[in-house]
Every structure is written in C-alpha cells, then in structure tokens.
Coordinates of C-alpha atoms and ligand atoms in Angstrom, one line a residue:
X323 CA 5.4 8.4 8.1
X324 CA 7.6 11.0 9.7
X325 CA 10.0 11.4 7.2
X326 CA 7.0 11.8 4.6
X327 CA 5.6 14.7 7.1
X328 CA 9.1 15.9 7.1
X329 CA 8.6 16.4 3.5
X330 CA 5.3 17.7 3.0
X331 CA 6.0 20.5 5.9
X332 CA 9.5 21.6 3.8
X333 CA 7.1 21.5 0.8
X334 CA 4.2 23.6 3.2
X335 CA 1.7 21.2 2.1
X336 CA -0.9 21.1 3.9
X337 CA -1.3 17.8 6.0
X338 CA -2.6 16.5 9.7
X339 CA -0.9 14.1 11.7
X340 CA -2.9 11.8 14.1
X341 CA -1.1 9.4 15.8
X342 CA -2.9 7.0 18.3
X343 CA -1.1 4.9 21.3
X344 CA -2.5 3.6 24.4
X345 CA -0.8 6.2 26.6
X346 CA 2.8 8.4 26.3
X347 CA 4.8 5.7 28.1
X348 CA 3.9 3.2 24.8
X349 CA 3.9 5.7 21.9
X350 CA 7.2 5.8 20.1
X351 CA 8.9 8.6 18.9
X352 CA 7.0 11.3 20.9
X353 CA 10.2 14.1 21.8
X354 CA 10.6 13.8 17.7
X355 CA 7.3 14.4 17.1
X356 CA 6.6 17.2 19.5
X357 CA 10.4 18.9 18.8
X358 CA 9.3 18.7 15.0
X359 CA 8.9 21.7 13.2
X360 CA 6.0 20.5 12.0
X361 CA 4.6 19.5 15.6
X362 CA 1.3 21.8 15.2
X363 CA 0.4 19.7 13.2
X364 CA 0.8 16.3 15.0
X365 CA -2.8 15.1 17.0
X366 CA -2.1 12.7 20.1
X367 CA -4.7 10.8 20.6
X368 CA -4.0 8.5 23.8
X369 CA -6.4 5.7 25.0
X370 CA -5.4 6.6 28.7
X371 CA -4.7 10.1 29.1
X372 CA -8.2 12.4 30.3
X373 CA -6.6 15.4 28.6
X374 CA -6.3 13.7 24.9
X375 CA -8.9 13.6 22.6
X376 CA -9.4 10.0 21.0
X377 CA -9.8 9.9 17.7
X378 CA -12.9 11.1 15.8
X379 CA -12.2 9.1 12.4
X380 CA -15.8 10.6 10.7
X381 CA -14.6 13.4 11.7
X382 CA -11.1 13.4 10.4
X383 CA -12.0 11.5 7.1
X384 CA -15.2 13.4 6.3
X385 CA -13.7 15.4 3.4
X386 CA -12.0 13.6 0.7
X387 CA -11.4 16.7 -1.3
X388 CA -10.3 19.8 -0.8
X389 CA -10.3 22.9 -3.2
X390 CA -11.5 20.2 -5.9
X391 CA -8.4 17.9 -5.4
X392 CA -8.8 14.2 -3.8
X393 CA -6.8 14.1 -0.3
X394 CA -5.2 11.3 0.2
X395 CA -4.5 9.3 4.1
X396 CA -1.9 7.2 4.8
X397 CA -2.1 4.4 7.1
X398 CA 0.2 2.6 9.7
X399 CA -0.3 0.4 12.5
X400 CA -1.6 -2.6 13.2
X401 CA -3.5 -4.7 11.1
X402 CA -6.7 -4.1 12.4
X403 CA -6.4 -0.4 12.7
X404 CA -5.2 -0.2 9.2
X405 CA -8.0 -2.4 8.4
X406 CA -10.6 -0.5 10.6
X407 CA -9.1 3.1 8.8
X408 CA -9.3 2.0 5.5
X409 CA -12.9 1.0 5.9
X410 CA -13.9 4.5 7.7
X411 CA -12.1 6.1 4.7
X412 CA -14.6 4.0 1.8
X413 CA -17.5 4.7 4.0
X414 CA -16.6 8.6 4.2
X415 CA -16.3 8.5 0.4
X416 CA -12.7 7.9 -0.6
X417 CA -11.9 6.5 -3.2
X418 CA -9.2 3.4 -3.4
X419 CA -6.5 5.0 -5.4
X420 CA -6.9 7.9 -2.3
X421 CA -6.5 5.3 0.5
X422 CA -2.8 4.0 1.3
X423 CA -1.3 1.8 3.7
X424 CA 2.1 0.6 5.1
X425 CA 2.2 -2.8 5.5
X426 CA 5.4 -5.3 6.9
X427 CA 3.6 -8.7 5.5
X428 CA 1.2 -10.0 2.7
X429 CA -2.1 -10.2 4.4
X430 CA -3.1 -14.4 4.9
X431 CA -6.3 -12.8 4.3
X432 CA -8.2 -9.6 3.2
X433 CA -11.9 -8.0 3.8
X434 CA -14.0 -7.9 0.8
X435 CA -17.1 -5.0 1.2
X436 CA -20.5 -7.3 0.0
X437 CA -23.5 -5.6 -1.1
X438 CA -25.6 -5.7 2.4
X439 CA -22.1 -3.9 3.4
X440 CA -20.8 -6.6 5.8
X441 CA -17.4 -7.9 5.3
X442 CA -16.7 -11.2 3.6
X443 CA -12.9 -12.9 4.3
X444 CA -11.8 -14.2 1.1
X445 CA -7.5 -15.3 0.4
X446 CA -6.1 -13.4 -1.1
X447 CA -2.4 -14.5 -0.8
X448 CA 0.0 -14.0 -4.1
X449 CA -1.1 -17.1 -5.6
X450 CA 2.7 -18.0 -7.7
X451 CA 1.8 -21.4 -8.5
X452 CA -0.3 -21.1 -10.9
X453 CA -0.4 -22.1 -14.8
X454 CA 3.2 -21.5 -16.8
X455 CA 3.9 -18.6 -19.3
X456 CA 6.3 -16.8 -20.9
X457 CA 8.4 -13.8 -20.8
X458 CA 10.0 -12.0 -23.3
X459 CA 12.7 -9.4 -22.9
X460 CA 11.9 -7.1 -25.3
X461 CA 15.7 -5.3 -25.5
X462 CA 17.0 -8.9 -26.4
X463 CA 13.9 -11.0 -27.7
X464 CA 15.0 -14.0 -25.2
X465 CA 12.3 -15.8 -24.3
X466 CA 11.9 -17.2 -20.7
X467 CA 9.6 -20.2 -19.8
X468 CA 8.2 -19.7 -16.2
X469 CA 6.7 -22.9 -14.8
X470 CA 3.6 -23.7 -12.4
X471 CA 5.3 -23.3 -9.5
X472 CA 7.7 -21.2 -10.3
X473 CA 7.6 -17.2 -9.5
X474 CA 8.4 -15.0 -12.4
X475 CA 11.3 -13.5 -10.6
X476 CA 13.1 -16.6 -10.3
X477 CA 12.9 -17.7 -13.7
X478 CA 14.4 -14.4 -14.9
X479 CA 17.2 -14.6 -12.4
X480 CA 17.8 -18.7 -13.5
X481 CA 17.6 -17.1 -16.9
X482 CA 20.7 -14.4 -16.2
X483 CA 18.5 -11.3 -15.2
X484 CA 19.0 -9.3 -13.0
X485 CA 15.9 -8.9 -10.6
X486 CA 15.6 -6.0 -7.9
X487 CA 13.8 -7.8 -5.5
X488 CA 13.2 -7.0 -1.5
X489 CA 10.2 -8.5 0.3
X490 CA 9.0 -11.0 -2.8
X491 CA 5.6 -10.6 -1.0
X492 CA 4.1 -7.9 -3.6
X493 CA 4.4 -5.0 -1.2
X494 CA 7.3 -3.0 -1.7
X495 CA 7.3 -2.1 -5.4
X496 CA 11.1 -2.6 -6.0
X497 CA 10.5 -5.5 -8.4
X498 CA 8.1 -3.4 -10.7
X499 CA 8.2 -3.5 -14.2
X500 CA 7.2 -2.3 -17.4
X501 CA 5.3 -4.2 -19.8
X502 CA 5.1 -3.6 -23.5
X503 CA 2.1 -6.5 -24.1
X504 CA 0.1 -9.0 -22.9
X505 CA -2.0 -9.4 -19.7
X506 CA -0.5 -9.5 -16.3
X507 CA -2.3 -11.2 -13.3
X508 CA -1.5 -9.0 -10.7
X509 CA -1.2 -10.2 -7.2
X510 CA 1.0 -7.5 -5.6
X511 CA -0.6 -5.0 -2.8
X512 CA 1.6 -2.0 -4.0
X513 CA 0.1 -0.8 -7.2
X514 CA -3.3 0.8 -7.2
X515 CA -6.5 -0.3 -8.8
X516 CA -6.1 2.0 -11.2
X517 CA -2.1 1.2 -12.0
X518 CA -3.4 -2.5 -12.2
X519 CA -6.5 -2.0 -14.3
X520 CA -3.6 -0.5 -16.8
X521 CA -1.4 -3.3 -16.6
X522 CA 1.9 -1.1 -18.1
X523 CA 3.7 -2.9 -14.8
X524 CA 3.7 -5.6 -13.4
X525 CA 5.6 -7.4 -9.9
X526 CA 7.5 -10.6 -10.9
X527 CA 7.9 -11.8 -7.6
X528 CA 4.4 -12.3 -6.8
X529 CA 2.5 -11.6 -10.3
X530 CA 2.0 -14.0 -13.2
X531 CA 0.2 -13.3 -16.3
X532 CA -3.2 -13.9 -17.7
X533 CA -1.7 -14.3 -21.3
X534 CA 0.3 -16.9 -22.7
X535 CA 2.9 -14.5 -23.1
X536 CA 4.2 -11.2 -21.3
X537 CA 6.8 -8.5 -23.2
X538 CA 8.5 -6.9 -20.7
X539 CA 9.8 -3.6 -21.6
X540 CA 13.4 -4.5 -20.2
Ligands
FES643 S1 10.0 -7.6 -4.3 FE1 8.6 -6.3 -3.2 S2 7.0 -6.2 -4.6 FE2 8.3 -7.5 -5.6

C-alpha cells in the first residue's frame, strides 16, 4: 500500500490514505507514514485516541467517480475489514472491477450479496479436482492430459514446462496465462470479473477449464 502511494504521489495522482489501528502504540509504520512526502494525505483513524477521527466509510466511499472516471479503493487488513470495506464500497455504488483487495490466503469461504441484501456463505475454495482436460501448447502443438485431481500447473511442469508459480492459491497472478481457445473455469481471486468474463487468461495453479480442451498461447 505504501509503495503504491509512493507511486501515485511521484505520479501527483490524486489519492487518500486512511489507515485504521486500535491506537499509535499498535499501528505499524507510522514515522514512515507521517515523514512521507505524501503524509497530507495519510488519515489516522485510531480506535483509542479522543483527537482521531474514526472512520466515516459512507463518507469516504460516497463517490465512485470523479471528473467522469471510476475511482478505484484498495483494501488491506484483516479479513473482516476487507470484507466489511468491500461491502460499504458495492453499497456506495462501486462497481467490482473498481474494488481491490490484498489478500495473504484463499478465503475457506466468501460472502455472496442475495436479493433481500443479506449475506449468504457459500465455498468457494479453488476447486482443482475436478473433471480432466487438456492443454495444448500452442508454440509446440504438445498436448498435455491433466487429470481429476491433478492441478493444471503440475501437469505442465511433469510435462517439461516451465511454470511461474508463487502462492498456487489463485491470488498472486504470477501463474497467468494467455489463452488462444477454449473455456477456462476460473477459480483464482486475482483477475477481475470482467478479465474472467473474457477468459484470454487463465491461472493454472488453481483454474481448470470448462472445455474439453484449452490452447494456451505459450
Ligand atoms: S501462483 Fe499465484 S495465482 Fe497462480
């Protein structure tokens, strides 16, 4: 998060910085954040501190554009703060592709809005057992079986590829990959809605594919 403010202040993009802690003895990094050259822009809100405001999220999230362009918020903390933010942000009108968080583990489980707007708990863990397929290397035309059980990474590492993999857990991106045809079934938490819906990449170490068969543009 800091590094990224780092970056929009050298770019002078306009940004906010709220950062919430239970008081100044538990909130990391505070000399960096106030020394920052960006520190007008940081807002402390502390649970236990009469002279800090807490955090007015409708507030803060009211306006998902700005001069006709979608904002975007970025979220770290704990689970249920991201979980809590990210809600506040689709009740203030933001879309999904607007919303992103930083997470350090697949989620066992994830919130799913119903229609009478409570939230319904449905699993949503990377599912990598599930039927076989194929891949095919489209630079080579080799053809690699992957089994039930198997995740797609693996079978193109048994199979002599070489796979840039980090967290196999869907949420870093480093295994992405482009695909020339057929249907991914995405189970990763790192592309968008949107990046899904297109399916031009897909995340072998958590993702499968809806298709028999899946060209990968490698
Ligand atoms: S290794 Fe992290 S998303 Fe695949």
């Amino acid at each position: 998060m800091m590094s990224m403010a780092s970056t929009l202040a050298r770019q002078n993009a306009s940004f906010e910085f709220h950062y919430c802690a239970r008081n100044r003895a538990r909130a990391a990094f505070l000399p960096e954040l106030e020394q920052s050259p960006w520190s007008d822009r940081v807002h402390l809100h502390l649970d236990d501190d009469e002279h800090s405001a807490l955090l007015d999220l409708p507030a803060v999230l009211a306006e998902p554009q700005q001069n006709g362009s979608a904002k975007r918020v970025f979220i770290c903390g704990p689970a249920g703060f991201i979980q809590f933010v990210r809600e506040s942000a689709a009740e203030a009108g933001w879309h999904n592709d607007q919303i992103h968080f930083e997470q350090f583990s697949a989620p066992d489980s994830h919130g799913t809005k119903t229609e009478n707007g409570s939230t319904e708990l449905t699993d949503t863990t990377p599912d990598t057992t599930a039927a076989d397929f194929e891949i095919v290397v489209a630079s080579s035309g080799q053809v690699i079986p992957v089994a039930a059980g198997q995740s797609a990474a693996n079978a193109m590492r048994a199979a002599g590829l070489d796979v840039s993999v980090s967290c196999e857990q869907g949420i870093c991106g480093s295994c992405l990959t482009p695909v020339l045809d057929g249907t991914p079934e995405h189970n990763d938490y790192f592309q968008t809605d949107a990046e899904k819906s297109s399916n031009r990449q897909f995340t072998p170490c958590c993702s499968r594919a809806k298709s028999h068969r899946l060209v990968l543009d490698i």
